[in-house]
Amino acid sequence: MLTAVVEAYGYPVRLPEPATRKSKRKWGESKATDLSSIYVMSKLGPDEVAETYSGGIPNAIRAALPKLDLEFFNRVNPHAYHNIPDQLRGRFLKQLAEFGLHPYERKDWAAAEKVAELLELPA
């Protein structure tokens, strides 16, 4: 995931080789891992994560990747921060914007929903 972010944003960072994972997951065992993998595949290609899954990446996921709008990964879901106290939230959101992290746009909600539906497909 870090490699995908570094490459997507052009950070001049040299990353160490990742440790080899001893056990492999099946697609569908962890929605968080699968969601992260979709982001990585969109930036670095399916082969970057395929070997981390026993059974590889489902064909439906591979086929859907080029059609997905994944810009919402680069934006902020404002609902995630609703518990920040009012006196701090405005300043926090302003700082996010100063770093180029802006709230979801209307299309992002629909795009995120499509990815959520894709994650519900049987592996």
Short mmCIF file of N, CA and C in Angstrom, two decimals:
data_model
loop_
_atom_site.label_atom_id
_atom_site.label_comp_id
_atom_site.label_asym_id
_atom_site.label_seq_id
_atom_site.Cartn_x
_atom_site.Cartn_y
_atom_site.Cartn_z
N MET A 1 0.84 -1.18 0.00
CA MET A 1 0.00 0.00 0.00
C MET A 1 0.88 1.25 0.00
N LEU A 2 1.91 1.24 0.83
CA LEU A 2 2.78 2.41 0.91
C LEU A 2 3.47 2.68 -0.42
N THR A 3 3.88 1.64 -1.11
CA THR A 3 4.49 1.80 -2.43
C THR A 3 3.53 2.48 -3.39
N ALA A 4 2.27 2.08 -3.37
CA ALA A 4 1.26 2.67 -4.26
C ALA A 4 1.08 4.15 -3.95
N VAL A 5 1.02 4.51 -2.68
CA VAL A 5 0.83 5.92 -2.30
C VAL A 5 2.05 6.74 -2.68
N VAL A 6 3.24 6.22 -2.40
CA VAL A 6 4.47 6.94 -2.74
C VAL A 6 4.55 7.19 -4.24
N GLU A 7 4.22 6.18 -5.03
CA GLU A 7 4.26 6.35 -6.49
C GLU A 7 3.15 7.26 -6.99
N ALA A 8 1.97 7.15 -6.42
CA ALA A 8 0.84 7.97 -6.86
C ALA A 8 1.09 9.45 -6.63
N TYR A 9 1.75 9.77 -5.53
CA TYR A 9 1.97 11.18 -5.19
C TYR A 9 3.38 11.65 -5.54
N GLY A 10 4.21 10.77 -6.05
CA GLY A 10 5.55 11.16 -6.48
C GLY A 10 6.50 11.53 -5.36
N TYR A 11 6.32 10.94 -4.19
CA TYR A 11 7.23 11.22 -3.08
C TYR A 11 8.58 10.58 -3.36
N PRO A 12 9.67 11.34 -3.17
CA PRO A 12 11.00 10.78 -3.42
C PRO A 12 11.50 9.99 -2.21
N VAL A 13 10.86 8.86 -1.96
CA VAL A 13 11.19 8.04 -0.79
C VAL A 13 11.62 6.66 -1.27
N ARG A 14 12.70 6.19 -0.71
CA ARG A 14 13.14 4.83 -1.02
C ARG A 14 12.63 3.92 0.09
N LEU A 15 11.83 2.96 -0.30
CA LEU A 15 11.22 2.07 0.67
C LEU A 15 11.99 0.76 0.75
N PRO A 16 12.06 0.17 1.95
CA PRO A 16 12.71 -1.14 2.06
C PRO A 16 11.86 -2.21 1.40
N GLU A 17 12.47 -3.32 1.08
CA GLU A 17 11.72 -4.44 0.53
C GLU A 17 10.73 -4.93 1.58
N PRO A 18 9.48 -5.16 1.19
CA PRO A 18 8.51 -5.65 2.17
C PRO A 18 8.83 -7.08 2.60
N ALA A 19 8.49 -7.38 3.83
CA ALA A 19 8.70 -8.73 4.35
C ALA A 19 7.77 -9.69 3.61
N THR A 20 8.22 -10.90 3.43
CA THR A 20 7.39 -11.91 2.78
C THR A 20 6.34 -12.40 3.76
N ARG A 21 5.11 -12.40 3.33
CA ARG A 21 4.01 -12.87 4.18
C ARG A 21 4.04 -14.39 4.21
N LYS A 22 3.97 -14.93 5.42
CA LYS A 22 4.04 -16.39 5.57
C LYS A 22 2.71 -17.06 5.24
N SER A 23 1.63 -16.43 5.59
CA SER A 23 0.32 -17.02 5.28
C SER A 23 -0.39 -16.13 4.28
N LYS A 24 -1.21 -16.74 3.46
CA LYS A 24 -1.95 -16.00 2.45
C LYS A 24 -3.42 -16.00 2.80
N ARG A 25 -4.07 -14.89 2.51
CA ARG A 25 -5.51 -14.79 2.71
C ARG A 25 -6.22 -15.23 1.44
N LYS A 26 -7.48 -15.57 1.62
CA LYS A 26 -8.36 -15.77 0.47
C LYS A 26 -9.09 -14.46 0.26
N TRP A 27 -9.34 -14.14 -1.01
CA TRP A 27 -10.12 -12.94 -1.30
C TRP A 27 -11.47 -13.08 -0.60
N GLY A 28 -11.88 -12.05 0.11
CA GLY A 28 -13.16 -12.07 0.81
C GLY A 28 -13.03 -12.30 2.30
N GLU A 29 -11.87 -12.70 2.77
CA GLU A 29 -11.68 -12.93 4.21
C GLU A 29 -11.58 -11.63 4.99
N SER A 30 -11.06 -10.59 4.36
CA SER A 30 -10.89 -9.30 5.04
C SER A 30 -11.26 -8.18 4.08
N LYS A 31 -12.38 -7.54 4.34
CA LYS A 31 -12.81 -6.44 3.45
C LYS A 31 -11.79 -5.30 3.45
N ALA A 32 -11.19 -5.03 4.61
CA ALA A 32 -10.20 -3.95 4.68
C ALA A 32 -8.99 -4.28 3.80
N THR A 33 -8.53 -5.52 3.87
CA THR A 33 -7.39 -5.93 3.04
C THR A 33 -7.77 -5.90 1.57
N ASP A 34 -8.94 -6.39 1.24
CA ASP A 34 -9.39 -6.38 -0.16
C ASP A 34 -9.54 -4.96 -0.69
N LEU A 35 -10.07 -4.06 0.14
CA LEU A 35 -10.22 -2.67 -0.27
C LEU A 35 -8.85 -2.04 -0.53
N SER A 36 -7.91 -2.27 0.38
CA SER A 36 -6.55 -1.77 0.18
C SER A 36 -5.94 -2.35 -1.09
N SER A 37 -6.20 -3.62 -1.33
CA SER A 37 -5.66 -4.27 -2.52
C SER A 37 -6.22 -3.66 -3.80
N ILE A 38 -7.48 -3.28 -3.79
CA ILE A 38 -8.08 -2.63 -4.96
C ILE A 38 -7.34 -1.33 -5.25
N TYR A 39 -7.03 -0.56 -4.21
CA TYR A 39 -6.28 0.68 -4.41
C TYR A 39 -4.89 0.37 -4.99
N VAL A 40 -4.19 -0.57 -4.39
CA VAL A 40 -2.84 -0.92 -4.85
C VAL A 40 -2.89 -1.41 -6.30
N MET A 41 -3.86 -2.27 -6.63
CA MET A 41 -3.97 -2.76 -8.00
C MET A 41 -4.25 -1.64 -8.98
N SER A 42 -5.02 -0.64 -8.56
CA SER A 42 -5.33 0.48 -9.46
C SER A 42 -4.09 1.30 -9.77
N LYS A 43 -3.13 1.31 -8.86
CA LYS A 43 -1.91 2.10 -9.05
C LYS A 43 -0.76 1.28 -9.64
N LEU A 44 -0.64 0.02 -9.20
CA LEU A 44 0.53 -0.78 -9.55
C LEU A 44 0.23 -2.03 -10.36
N GLY A 45 -1.06 -2.31 -10.56
CA GLY A 45 -1.46 -3.49 -11.32
C GLY A 45 -1.76 -4.69 -10.43
N PRO A 46 -2.61 -5.60 -10.93
CA PRO A 46 -3.04 -6.76 -10.14
C PRO A 46 -1.91 -7.68 -9.70
N ASP A 47 -0.86 -7.79 -10.50
CA ASP A 47 0.23 -8.69 -10.15
C ASP A 47 0.92 -8.28 -8.86
N GLU A 48 0.81 -7.01 -8.50
CA GLU A 48 1.45 -6.52 -7.28
C GLU A 48 0.88 -7.18 -6.02
N VAL A 49 -0.37 -7.56 -6.05
CA VAL A 49 -0.98 -8.16 -4.86
C VAL A 49 -1.46 -9.60 -5.07
N ALA A 50 -1.48 -10.08 -6.30
CA ALA A 50 -2.06 -11.40 -6.59
C ALA A 50 -1.43 -12.51 -5.77
N GLU A 51 -0.13 -12.48 -5.59
CA GLU A 51 0.52 -13.58 -4.87
C GLU A 51 0.29 -13.53 -3.37
N THR A 52 -0.29 -12.46 -2.87
CA THR A 52 -0.59 -12.40 -1.43
C THR A 52 -1.91 -13.09 -1.11
N TYR A 53 -2.64 -13.48 -2.15
CA TYR A 53 -3.92 -14.17 -1.97
C TYR A 53 -3.80 -15.61 -2.45
N SER A 54 -4.22 -16.55 -1.60
CA SER A 54 -4.30 -17.93 -2.09
C SER A 54 -5.48 -17.96 -3.07
N GLY A 55 -5.25 -18.46 -4.23
CA GLY A 55 -6.30 -18.46 -5.24
C GLY A 55 -6.27 -17.22 -6.12
N GLY A 56 -5.40 -16.26 -5.82
CA GLY A 56 -5.27 -15.06 -6.62
C GLY A 56 -6.45 -14.10 -6.48
N ILE A 57 -6.53 -13.18 -7.42
CA ILE A 57 -7.58 -12.15 -7.45
C ILE A 57 -8.73 -12.68 -8.29
N PRO A 58 -9.96 -12.61 -7.79
CA PRO A 58 -11.10 -13.08 -8.59
C PRO A 58 -11.19 -12.36 -9.94
N ASN A 59 -11.59 -13.09 -10.96
CA ASN A 59 -11.70 -12.53 -12.31
C ASN A 59 -12.63 -11.33 -12.36
N ALA A 60 -13.72 -11.35 -11.58
CA ALA A 60 -14.67 -10.23 -11.57
C ALA A 60 -14.00 -8.95 -11.08
N ILE A 61 -13.09 -9.08 -10.13
CA ILE A 61 -12.37 -7.91 -9.60
C ILE A 61 -11.41 -7.40 -10.66
N ARG A 62 -10.65 -8.30 -11.25
CA ARG A 62 -9.71 -7.90 -12.31
C ARG A 62 -10.43 -7.19 -13.46
N ALA A 63 -11.57 -7.73 -13.85
CA ALA A 63 -12.33 -7.15 -14.97
C ALA A 63 -12.89 -5.79 -14.62
N ALA A 64 -13.26 -5.59 -13.36
CA ALA A 64 -13.88 -4.32 -12.95
C ALA A 64 -12.86 -3.20 -12.75
N LEU A 65 -11.62 -3.54 -12.44
CA LEU A 65 -10.62 -2.52 -12.09
C LEU A 65 -10.52 -1.36 -13.08
N PRO A 66 -10.39 -1.61 -14.38
CA PRO A 66 -10.22 -0.48 -15.31
C PRO A 66 -11.45 0.43 -15.39
N LYS A 67 -12.60 -0.08 -14.96
CA LYS A 67 -13.84 0.70 -15.06
C LYS A 67 -14.15 1.50 -13.80
N LEU A 68 -13.39 1.27 -12.73
CA LEU A 68 -13.70 1.91 -11.46
C LEU A 68 -13.14 3.32 -11.38
N ASP A 69 -13.90 4.22 -10.80
CA ASP A 69 -13.43 5.56 -10.45
C ASP A 69 -13.01 5.49 -8.99
N LEU A 70 -11.71 5.55 -8.74
CA LEU A 70 -11.20 5.39 -7.38
C LEU A 70 -10.65 6.68 -6.79
N GLU A 71 -11.06 7.82 -7.33
CA GLU A 71 -10.60 9.10 -6.79
C GLU A 71 -11.01 9.30 -5.34
N PHE A 72 -12.08 8.64 -4.91
CA PHE A 72 -12.52 8.82 -3.53
C PHE A 72 -11.44 8.35 -2.54
N PHE A 73 -10.54 7.48 -2.97
CA PHE A 73 -9.44 7.07 -2.11
C PHE A 73 -8.54 8.25 -1.76
N ASN A 74 -8.52 9.25 -2.62
CA ASN A 74 -7.65 10.42 -2.43
C ASN A 74 -8.38 11.59 -1.79
N ARG A 75 -9.57 11.33 -1.30
CA ARG A 75 -10.36 12.38 -0.66
C ARG A 75 -10.75 11.95 0.75
N VAL A 76 -11.38 12.84 1.46
CA VAL A 76 -11.74 12.62 2.86
C VAL A 76 -13.24 12.39 2.98
N ASN A 77 -13.61 11.32 3.64
CA ASN A 77 -15.02 11.09 3.96
C ASN A 77 -15.35 11.93 5.19
N PRO A 78 -16.11 13.01 5.03
CA PRO A 78 -16.35 13.91 6.16
C PRO A 78 -17.12 13.25 7.31
N HIS A 79 -17.86 12.21 7.01
CA HIS A 79 -18.61 11.52 8.07
C HIS A 79 -17.68 10.83 9.06
N ALA A 80 -16.47 10.52 8.63
CA ALA A 80 -15.52 9.83 9.50
C ALA A 80 -15.05 10.73 10.64
N TYR A 81 -15.28 12.02 10.53
CA TYR A 81 -14.76 12.97 11.51
C TYR A 81 -15.86 13.69 12.29
N HIS A 82 -17.07 13.17 12.23
CA HIS A 82 -18.18 13.88 12.88
C HIS A 82 -18.07 13.89 14.40
N ASN A 83 -17.27 13.02 14.98
CA ASN A 83 -17.12 13.00 16.44
C ASN A 83 -16.03 13.93 16.96
N ILE A 84 -15.31 14.58 16.06
CA ILE A 84 -14.34 15.58 16.51
C ILE A 84 -15.12 16.75 17.07
N PRO A 85 -14.75 17.25 18.24
CA PRO A 85 -15.49 18.38 18.83
C PRO A 85 -15.59 19.56 17.86
N ASP A 86 -16.73 20.23 17.90
CA ASP A 86 -16.99 21.34 16.99
C ASP A 86 -15.87 22.37 16.98
N GLN A 87 -15.33 22.69 18.15
CA GLN A 87 -14.30 23.73 18.23
C GLN A 87 -12.99 23.31 17.56
N LEU A 88 -12.82 22.02 17.28
CA LEU A 88 -11.60 21.54 16.63
C LEU A 88 -11.82 21.11 15.18
N ARG A 89 -13.03 20.71 14.83
CA ARG A 89 -13.30 20.12 13.53
C ARG A 89 -12.99 21.07 12.38
N GLY A 90 -13.40 22.33 12.48
CA GLY A 90 -13.15 23.29 11.41
C GLY A 90 -11.67 23.44 11.12
N ARG A 91 -10.89 23.58 12.17
CA ARG A 91 -9.44 23.74 12.00
C ARG A 91 -8.83 22.46 11.40
N PHE A 92 -9.31 21.32 11.86
CA PHE A 92 -8.82 20.04 11.36
C PHE A 92 -9.10 19.89 9.86
N LEU A 93 -10.34 20.17 9.45
CA LEU A 93 -10.69 20.06 8.03
C LEU A 93 -9.94 21.08 7.19
N LYS A 94 -9.69 22.25 7.73
CA LYS A 94 -8.91 23.27 7.03
C LYS A 94 -7.48 22.77 6.80
N GLN A 95 -6.90 22.14 7.82
CA GLN A 95 -5.54 21.62 7.67
C GLN A 95 -5.49 20.49 6.64
N LEU A 96 -6.50 19.65 6.63
CA LEU A 96 -6.55 18.60 5.61
C LEU A 96 -6.55 19.23 4.21
N ALA A 97 -7.38 20.27 4.04
CA ALA A 97 -7.46 20.95 2.73
C ALA A 97 -6.12 21.57 2.35
N GLU A 98 -5.41 22.12 3.33
CA GLU A 98 -4.11 22.71 3.05
C GLU A 98 -3.11 21.67 2.55
N PHE A 99 -3.31 20.42 2.95
CA PHE A 99 -2.46 19.33 2.48
C PHE A 99 -3.00 18.68 1.21
N GLY A 100 -4.05 19.27 0.63
CA GLY A 100 -4.61 18.76 -0.61
C GLY A 100 -5.62 17.65 -0.43
N LEU A 101 -6.07 17.43 0.79
CA LEU A 101 -7.08 16.40 1.07
C LEU A 101 -8.43 17.07 1.24
N HIS A 102 -9.28 16.89 0.24
CA HIS A 102 -10.57 17.57 0.21
C HIS A 102 -11.69 16.57 0.46
N PRO A 103 -12.85 17.07 0.91
CA PRO A 103 -13.98 16.17 1.18
C PRO A 103 -14.49 15.50 -0.10
N TYR A 104 -15.16 14.37 0.11
CA TYR A 104 -15.81 13.67 -0.99
C TYR A 104 -16.69 14.63 -1.78
N GLU A 105 -16.73 14.42 -3.08
CA GLU A 105 -17.69 15.09 -3.94
C GLU A 105 -18.84 14.12 -4.17
N ARG A 106 -19.91 14.59 -4.77
CA ARG A 106 -21.09 13.75 -4.97
C ARG A 106 -20.74 12.44 -5.69
N LYS A 107 -19.94 12.53 -6.74
CA LYS A 107 -19.59 11.33 -7.51
C LYS A 107 -18.80 10.32 -6.68
N ASP A 108 -18.09 10.79 -5.66
CA ASP A 108 -17.29 9.89 -4.85
C ASP A 108 -18.15 8.92 -4.05
N TRP A 109 -19.30 9.39 -3.60
CA TRP A 109 -20.19 8.51 -2.84
C TRP A 109 -20.67 7.36 -3.72
N ALA A 110 -21.02 7.68 -4.96
CA ALA A 110 -21.48 6.64 -5.89
C ALA A 110 -20.34 5.68 -6.23
N ALA A 111 -19.14 6.22 -6.43
CA ALA A 111 -17.99 5.37 -6.75
C ALA A 111 -17.64 4.45 -5.58
N ALA A 112 -17.70 4.98 -4.38
CA ALA A 112 -17.43 4.16 -3.19
C ALA A 112 -18.47 3.06 -3.05
N GLU A 113 -19.71 3.37 -3.37
CA GLU A 113 -20.78 2.37 -3.30
C GLU A 113 -20.53 1.24 -4.30
N LYS A 114 -20.05 1.59 -5.50
CA LYS A 114 -19.74 0.55 -6.50
C LYS A 114 -18.64 -0.38 -6.00
N VAL A 115 -17.64 0.19 -5.36
CA VAL A 115 -16.56 -0.64 -4.82
C VAL A 115 -17.09 -1.52 -3.69
N ALA A 116 -17.94 -0.95 -2.84
CA ALA A 116 -18.53 -1.74 -1.75
C ALA A 116 -19.34 -2.91 -2.31
N GLU A 117 -20.08 -2.68 -3.37
CA GLU A 117 -20.85 -3.76 -4.01
C GLU A 117 -19.91 -4.81 -4.60
N LEU A 118 -18.82 -4.37 -5.18
CA LEU A 118 -17.85 -5.29 -5.76
C LEU A 118 -17.24 -6.18 -4.67
N LEU A 119 -17.02 -5.62 -3.51
CA LEU A 119 -16.44 -6.40 -2.40
C LEU A 119 -17.42 -7.45 -1.87
N GLU A 120 -18.69 -7.30 -2.19
CA GLU A 120 -19.70 -8.27 -1.74
C GLU A 120 -19.84 -9.46 -2.68
N LEU A 121 -19.23 -9.39 -3.87
CA LEU A 121 -19.31 -10.50 -4.82
C LEU A 121 -18.64 -11.73 -4.24
N PRO A 122 -19.17 -12.91 -4.52
CA PRO A 122 -18.49 -14.13 -4.05
C PRO A 122 -17.13 -14.27 -4.71
N ALA A 123 -16.17 -14.79 -3.96
CA ALA A 123 -14.79 -14.90 -4.46
C ALA A 123 -14.65 -15.96 -5.51
#
